[in-house]
Amino acid sequence: MNAAIVTVGNELLAGDIENTNATWLAEALTDRGVDVARIVVVPDDEQVVAARVGAWAGEFDAVLVTGGLGGTPDDVTMPAVAAGVDRELVVNPIAERDVQEKIDRIYAENPDLDFELRAEWYASMPADATPIPNPEGLAPGCVAGNVYVLPGIPEEMKAVFDNVAADFGGSVVTRTLYSPEPEGALASPLGELTDRYAVRVGSYPNRSADRTRITVTGDSDAVVSEAVRWLRERTDVGLESAPGSGRPDGEGTVGESAESG
């Protein structure tokens, strides 16, 4: 299974906030064995979002869109996704009922609230989409075909994703190794490795720890294991386990860890 991530927001493009949603989603999908093939940041522009979603919905198994949900003028994601998947934008009755209950509670708990909240602002989504409950906020997500729409607030995005996490799975296998050799010294054997085996290779120097992290990724555990064995015979890679899951954290011993979905 492969996937693409679309993050929506002018504030991301301006550098006002860090794009932590894309990083979190990429890690969550990779941990489930999904091949994350593309990540893009687009502005709060309905035509731009619609074009990107429409193109990628036909190219990848799943497209995850985060940001731009709500009741403000720059919240254009739902109408954009509807246009991108060629569906009408409608008020989903299930989502509307859930949102209205939350709005009623907000007004009951805040009787002096002096601005309007309308359920249809948050419950509008592509026709025939399946709402995804948002336990952390007002705006639900939705699934329209193979397009998953998630809120932009990180806590809400994570909570909504957790409700559909079971939809994502794959057979991508990644092995992470650590070597004291500098990255330049590994260029030749890593190049030969990709010529010999159907794997993707990444190398990431960590100068403060005097080591290089190497990732070997493929669709077959047997192929990845054989590629790792070949690499170990030709490079200085130890056998001790690095701490943690194998993700880059800057500290650890020379060794290997494995991740698969």
CSV table of C-alpha atoms in Angstrom, one decimal:
chain,number,residue,atom,x,y,z
A,1,MET,CA,0.0,0.0,0.0
A,2,ASN,CA,1.2,3.5,-0.8
A,3,ALA,CA,0.0,6.9,0.3
A,4,ALA,CA,0.4,10.6,-0.2
A,5,ILE,CA,0.0,13.4,2.4
A,6,VAL,CA,-1.3,16.8,1.6
A,7,THR,CA,-1.0,19.5,4.3
A,8,VAL,CA,-3.0,22.6,3.8
A,9,GLY,CA,-2.3,26.0,5.2
A,10,ASN,CA,-0.8,29.4,4.3
A,11,GLU,CA,0.8,29.5,7.8
A,12,LEU,CA,2.8,26.4,6.8
A,13,LEU,CA,4.1,28.0,3.6
A,14,ALA,CA,5.0,31.2,5.5
A,15,GLY,CA,7.0,29.3,8.0
A,16,ASP,CA,4.8,30.5,10.9
A,17,ILE,CA,4.3,27.0,12.3
A,18,GLU,CA,6.2,23.8,11.8
A,19,ASN,CA,4.6,21.0,9.7
A,20,THR,CA,4.5,18.5,12.5
A,21,ASN,CA,1.4,16.9,11.1
A,22,ALA,CA,3.2,15.6,8.0
A,23,THR,CA,6.0,14.2,10.1
A,24,TRP,CA,3.6,12.4,12.5
A,25,LEU,CA,1.5,11.0,9.7
A,26,ALA,CA,4.5,9.8,7.8
A,27,GLU,CA,5.8,8.0,10.8
A,28,ALA,CA,2.4,6.5,11.7
A,29,LEU,CA,1.9,5.2,8.1
A,30,THR,CA,5.5,3.9,7.8
A,31,ASP,CA,5.1,2.0,11.1
A,32,ARG,CA,2.1,0.3,9.6
A,33,GLY,CA,4.1,-0.8,6.5
A,34,VAL,CA,2.7,1.9,4.2
A,35,ASP,CA,5.0,3.4,1.6
A,36,VAL,CA,4.7,7.1,1.9
A,37,ALA,CA,5.4,8.2,-1.6
A,38,ARG,CA,4.6,12.0,-1.5
A,39,ILE,CA,4.3,14.9,0.9
A,40,VAL,CA,3.2,18.4,-0.2
A,41,VAL,CA,2.2,21.6,1.5
A,42,VAL,CA,-0.4,23.7,-0.4
A,43,PRO,CA,-2.0,27.0,0.3
A,44,ASP,CA,-5.6,27.7,1.5
A,45,ASP,CA,-6.7,27.8,-2.1
A,46,GLU,CA,-9.6,25.7,-3.1
A,47,GLN,CA,-8.5,25.2,-6.7
A,48,VAL,CA,-4.9,24.2,-5.7
A,49,VAL,CA,-6.1,21.8,-3.1
A,50,ALA,CA,-8.7,20.3,-5.5
A,51,ALA,CA,-6.2,19.8,-8.3
A,52,ARG,CA,-3.7,18.1,-6.0
A,53,VAL,CA,-6.2,15.8,-4.4
A,54,GLY,CA,-7.8,14.9,-7.7
A,55,ALA,CA,-4.5,14.0,-9.3
A,56,TRP,CA,-3.2,12.0,-6.3
A,57,ALA,CA,-6.4,10.1,-5.7
A,58,GLY,CA,-5.9,8.5,-9.0
A,59,GLU,CA,-2.2,7.8,-8.5
A,60,PHE,CA,-2.0,6.4,-4.9
A,61,ASP,CA,-3.8,3.9,-2.8
A,62,ALA,CA,-4.7,6.6,-0.2
A,63,VAL,CA,-4.4,10.3,0.1
A,64,LEU,CA,-4.4,12.0,3.5
A,65,VAL,CA,-5.3,15.7,3.7
A,66,THR,CA,-4.9,17.6,6.9
A,67,GLY,CA,-5.8,21.2,7.7
A,68,GLY,CA,-8.3,23.7,6.6
A,69,LEU,CA,-11.4,22.4,8.4
A,70,GLY,CA,-13.8,24.6,10.3
A,71,GLY,CA,-16.0,27.6,9.9
A,72,THR,CA,-13.6,30.4,8.9
A,73,PRO,CA,-13.3,31.8,5.3
A,74,ASP,CA,-9.9,30.2,4.8
A,75,ASP,CA,-11.2,26.7,5.7
A,76,VAL,CA,-11.5,25.5,2.1
A,77,THR,CA,-10.4,21.9,2.4
A,78,MET,CA,-13.8,20.2,2.4
A,79,PRO,CA,-15.2,22.0,-0.7
A,80,ALA,CA,-11.8,21.5,-2.4
A,81,VAL,CA,-11.8,17.8,-1.7
A,82,ALA,CA,-15.4,17.5,-2.9
A,83,ALA,CA,-14.3,19.2,-6.2
A,84,GLY,CA,-11.2,17.0,-6.4
A,85,VAL,CA,-13.1,13.7,-6.2
A,86,ASP,CA,-16.0,15.1,-8.3
A,87,ARG,CA,-18.7,15.0,-5.7
A,88,GLU,CA,-21.2,17.6,-4.4
A,89,LEU,CA,-20.5,19.3,-1.1
A,90,VAL,CA,-23.4,18.4,1.3
A,91,VAL,CA,-24.2,18.5,4.9
A,92,ASN,CA,-23.8,15.0,6.3
A,93,PRO,CA,-26.7,14.3,8.7
A,94,ILE,CA,-24.6,12.0,11.0
A,95,ALA,CA,-21.8,14.6,11.3
A,96,GLU,CA,-24.4,17.4,11.7
A,97,ARG,CA,-26.0,15.7,14.6
A,98,ASP,CA,-22.7,15.0,16.4
A,99,VAL,CA,-21.5,18.6,15.8
A,100,GLN,CA,-24.8,20.1,17.0
A,101,GLU,CA,-24.6,18.1,20.3
A,102,LYS,CA,-21.1,19.5,20.8
A,103,ILE,CA,-22.2,23.1,20.0
A,104,ASP,CA,-25.1,22.8,22.4
A,105,ARG,CA,-22.7,21.7,25.2
A,106,ILE,CA,-20.4,24.6,24.4
A,107,TYR,CA,-23.2,27.1,24.7
A,108,ALA,CA,-24.5,25.5,27.9
A,109,GLU,CA,-21.0,25.6,29.5
A,110,ASN,CA,-20.3,29.2,28.1
A,111,PRO,CA,-23.6,31.1,28.4
A,112,ASP,CA,-21.8,34.4,27.7
A,113,LEU,CA,-20.4,33.2,24.4
A,114,ASP,CA,-21.0,36.1,21.9
A,115,PHE,CA,-20.2,34.4,18.5
A,116,GLU,CA,-22.2,32.0,16.4
A,117,LEU,CA,-21.3,28.4,15.8
A,118,ARG,CA,-23.3,26.6,13.1
A,119,ALA,CA,-23.2,22.8,12.7
A,120,GLU,CA,-23.3,23.0,8.9
A,121,TRP,CA,-20.0,24.9,8.9
A,122,TYR,CA,-18.3,21.8,10.3
A,123,ALA,CA,-20.5,19.0,9.0
A,124,SER,CA,-20.3,19.8,5.3
A,125,MET,CA,-18.3,17.2,3.3
A,126,PRO,CA,-18.3,15.4,-0.1
A,127,ALA,CA,-21.5,13.5,-0.9
A,128,ASP,CA,-21.5,9.9,0.3
A,129,ALA,CA,-18.4,10.5,2.4
A,130,THR,CA,-18.1,8.6,5.7
A,131,PRO,CA,-17.6,10.9,8.7
A,132,ILE,CA,-14.7,10.3,11.0
A,133,PRO,CA,-15.5,11.3,14.6
A,134,ASN,CA,-13.3,13.9,16.2
A,135,PRO,CA,-13.3,13.4,20.0
A,136,GLU,CA,-11.0,16.4,20.5
A,137,GLY,CA,-12.8,19.1,18.6
A,138,LEU,CA,-15.8,20.3,16.5
A,139,ALA,CA,-14.7,19.5,13.0
A,140,PRO,CA,-15.1,15.8,12.0
A,141,GLY,CA,-12.9,14.2,9.4
A,142,CYS,CA,-14.2,12.1,6.6
A,143,VAL,CA,-13.4,9.4,4.0
A,144,ALA,CA,-14.4,10.0,0.4
A,145,GLY,CA,-13.2,7.1,-1.7
A,146,ASN,CA,-9.5,6.8,-1.0
A,147,VAL,CA,-9.2,10.3,0.3
A,148,TYR,CA,-9.0,10.8,4.1
A,149,VAL,CA,-9.6,14.3,5.4
A,150,LEU,CA,-8.3,15.2,8.9
A,151,PRO,CA,-8.3,18.3,11.0
A,152,GLY,CA,-5.2,20.5,11.2
A,153,ILE,CA,-4.9,20.9,14.9
A,154,PRO,CA,-2.3,18.2,15.8
A,155,GLU,CA,-4.3,16.8,18.8
A,156,GLU,CA,-7.4,16.5,16.7
A,157,MET,CA,-5.6,15.2,13.7
A,158,LYS,CA,-4.1,12.4,15.7
A,159,ALA,CA,-7.4,11.5,17.4
A,160,VAL,CA,-9.2,11.4,14.1
A,161,PHE,CA,-6.5,9.3,12.4
A,162,ASP,CA,-6.6,6.8,15.3
A,163,ASN,CA,-10.2,6.2,14.3
A,164,VAL,CA,-9.2,5.0,10.8
A,165,ALA,CA,-5.7,3.7,11.5
A,166,ALA,CA,-6.9,0.1,10.9
A,167,ASP,CA,-7.4,1.0,7.2
A,168,PHE,CA,-3.7,1.4,6.6
A,169,GLY,CA,-1.4,-1.5,6.3
A,170,GLY,CA,1.3,-2.9,4.0
A,171,SER,CA,4.3,-5.2,3.6
A,172,VAL,CA,7.0,-2.6,3.4
A,173,VAL,CA,10.0,-3.7,5.5
A,174,THR,CA,12.7,-1.3,6.8
A,175,ARG,CA,15.9,-2.3,8.5
A,176,THR,CA,18.0,0.4,10.2
A,177,LEU,CA,21.7,-0.1,10.7
A,178,TYR,CA,24.3,2.1,12.3
A,179,SER,CA,28.0,2.4,11.2
A,180,PRO,CA,30.9,4.4,12.5
A,181,GLU,CA,32.0,4.9,8.9
A,182,PRO,CA,31.5,8.4,7.5
A,183,GLU,CA,28.7,8.7,4.9
A,184,GLY,CA,31.2,9.3,2.0
A,185,ALA,CA,33.0,6.0,2.7
A,186,LEU,CA,29.6,4.1,2.4
A,187,ALA,CA,28.6,5.6,-1.0
A,188,SER,CA,30.2,2.9,-3.1
A,189,PRO,CA,28.8,-0.2,-1.3
A,190,LEU,CA,25.4,1.4,-0.9
A,191,GLY,CA,25.3,2.2,-4.6
A,192,GLU,CA,26.2,-1.4,-5.4
A,193,LEU,CA,23.6,-2.7,-2.9
A,194,THR,CA,20.8,-1.0,-4.9
A,195,ASP,CA,22.1,-2.4,-8.1
A,196,ARG,CA,22.1,-5.9,-6.7
A,197,TYR,CA,18.8,-5.9,-4.7
A,198,ALA,CA,15.3,-4.5,-5.1
A,199,VAL,CA,15.7,-2.1,-2.1
A,200,ARG,CA,15.8,1.6,-1.4
A,201,VAL,CA,18.7,2.9,0.7
A,202,GLY,CA,19.1,6.0,2.7
A,203,SER,CA,22.2,7.2,4.6
A,204,TYR,CA,22.0,9.9,7.3
A,205,PRO,CA,25.2,11.2,9.0
A,206,ASN,CA,25.1,12.1,12.7
A,207,ARG,CA,28.3,13.9,13.3
A,208,SER,CA,27.7,14.6,17.0
A,209,ALA,CA,27.4,10.8,17.6
A,210,ASP,CA,30.2,9.9,15.0
A,211,ARG,CA,28.0,7.4,13.2
A,212,THR,CA,25.9,7.1,10.1
A,213,ARG,CA,22.4,5.7,10.1
A,214,ILE,CA,21.6,3.5,7.1
A,215,THR,CA,18.0,2.4,6.1
A,216,VAL,CA,17.3,-0.4,3.8
A,217,THR,CA,13.7,-0.7,2.6
A,218,GLY,CA,11.9,-3.1,0.4
A,219,ASP,CA,8.7,-5.1,-0.1
A,220,SER,CA,10.1,-8.5,0.9
A,221,ASP,CA,11.6,-9.4,4.2
A,222,ALA,CA,13.7,-12.0,2.6
A,223,VAL,CA,15.2,-9.6,0.0
A,224,VAL,CA,15.8,-6.9,2.7
A,225,SER,CA,17.5,-9.5,5.0
A,226,GLU,CA,19.7,-10.7,2.2
A,227,ALA,CA,20.6,-7.1,1.3
A,228,VAL,CA,21.5,-6.3,4.9
A,229,ARG,CA,23.6,-9.5,5.1
A,230,TRP,CA,25.5,-8.5,1.9
A,231,LEU,CA,26.1,-5.0,3.3
A,232,ARG,CA,27.4,-6.2,6.6
A,233,GLU,CA,30.0,-8.3,4.9
A,234,ARG,CA,31.4,-5.2,3.2
A,235,THR,CA,31.0,-2.4,5.7
A,236,ASP,CA,31.8,-1.8,9.4
A,237,VAL,CA,28.3,-2.5,10.9
A,238,GLY,CA,28.2,-3.9,14.4
A,239,LEU,CA,25.7,-6.3,15.8
A,240,GLU,CA,24.6,-4.6,19.0
A,241,SER,CA,21.0,-3.3,19.0
A,242,ALA,CA,20.5,0.4,18.8
A,243,PRO,CA,18.1,1.7,21.4
A,244,GLY,CA,14.5,2.5,20.5
A,245,SER,CA,12.7,1.6,17.3
A,246,GLY,CA,15.4,2.5,14.9
A,247,ARG,CA,14.2,6.0,14.2
A,248,PRO,CA,16.8,8.7,14.1
A,249,ASP,CA,17.3,10.0,17.6
A,250,GLY,CA,20.9,11.0,17.6
A,251,GLU,CA,22.1,8.7,20.3
A,252,GLY,CA,22.9,5.0,20.4
A,253,THR,CA,25.4,2.3,19.7
A,254,VAL,CA,26.4,0.8,16.4
A,255,GLY,CA,24.0,-1.8,15.4
A,256,GLU,CA,20.7,-2.8,13.7
A,257,SER,CA,17.1,-2.5,14.3
A,258,ALA,CA,14.1,-3.6,12.2
A,259,GLU,CA,10.6,-2.2,11.4
A,260,SER,CA,7.9,-3.9,9.4
A,261,GLY,CA,4.2,-3.6,8.8
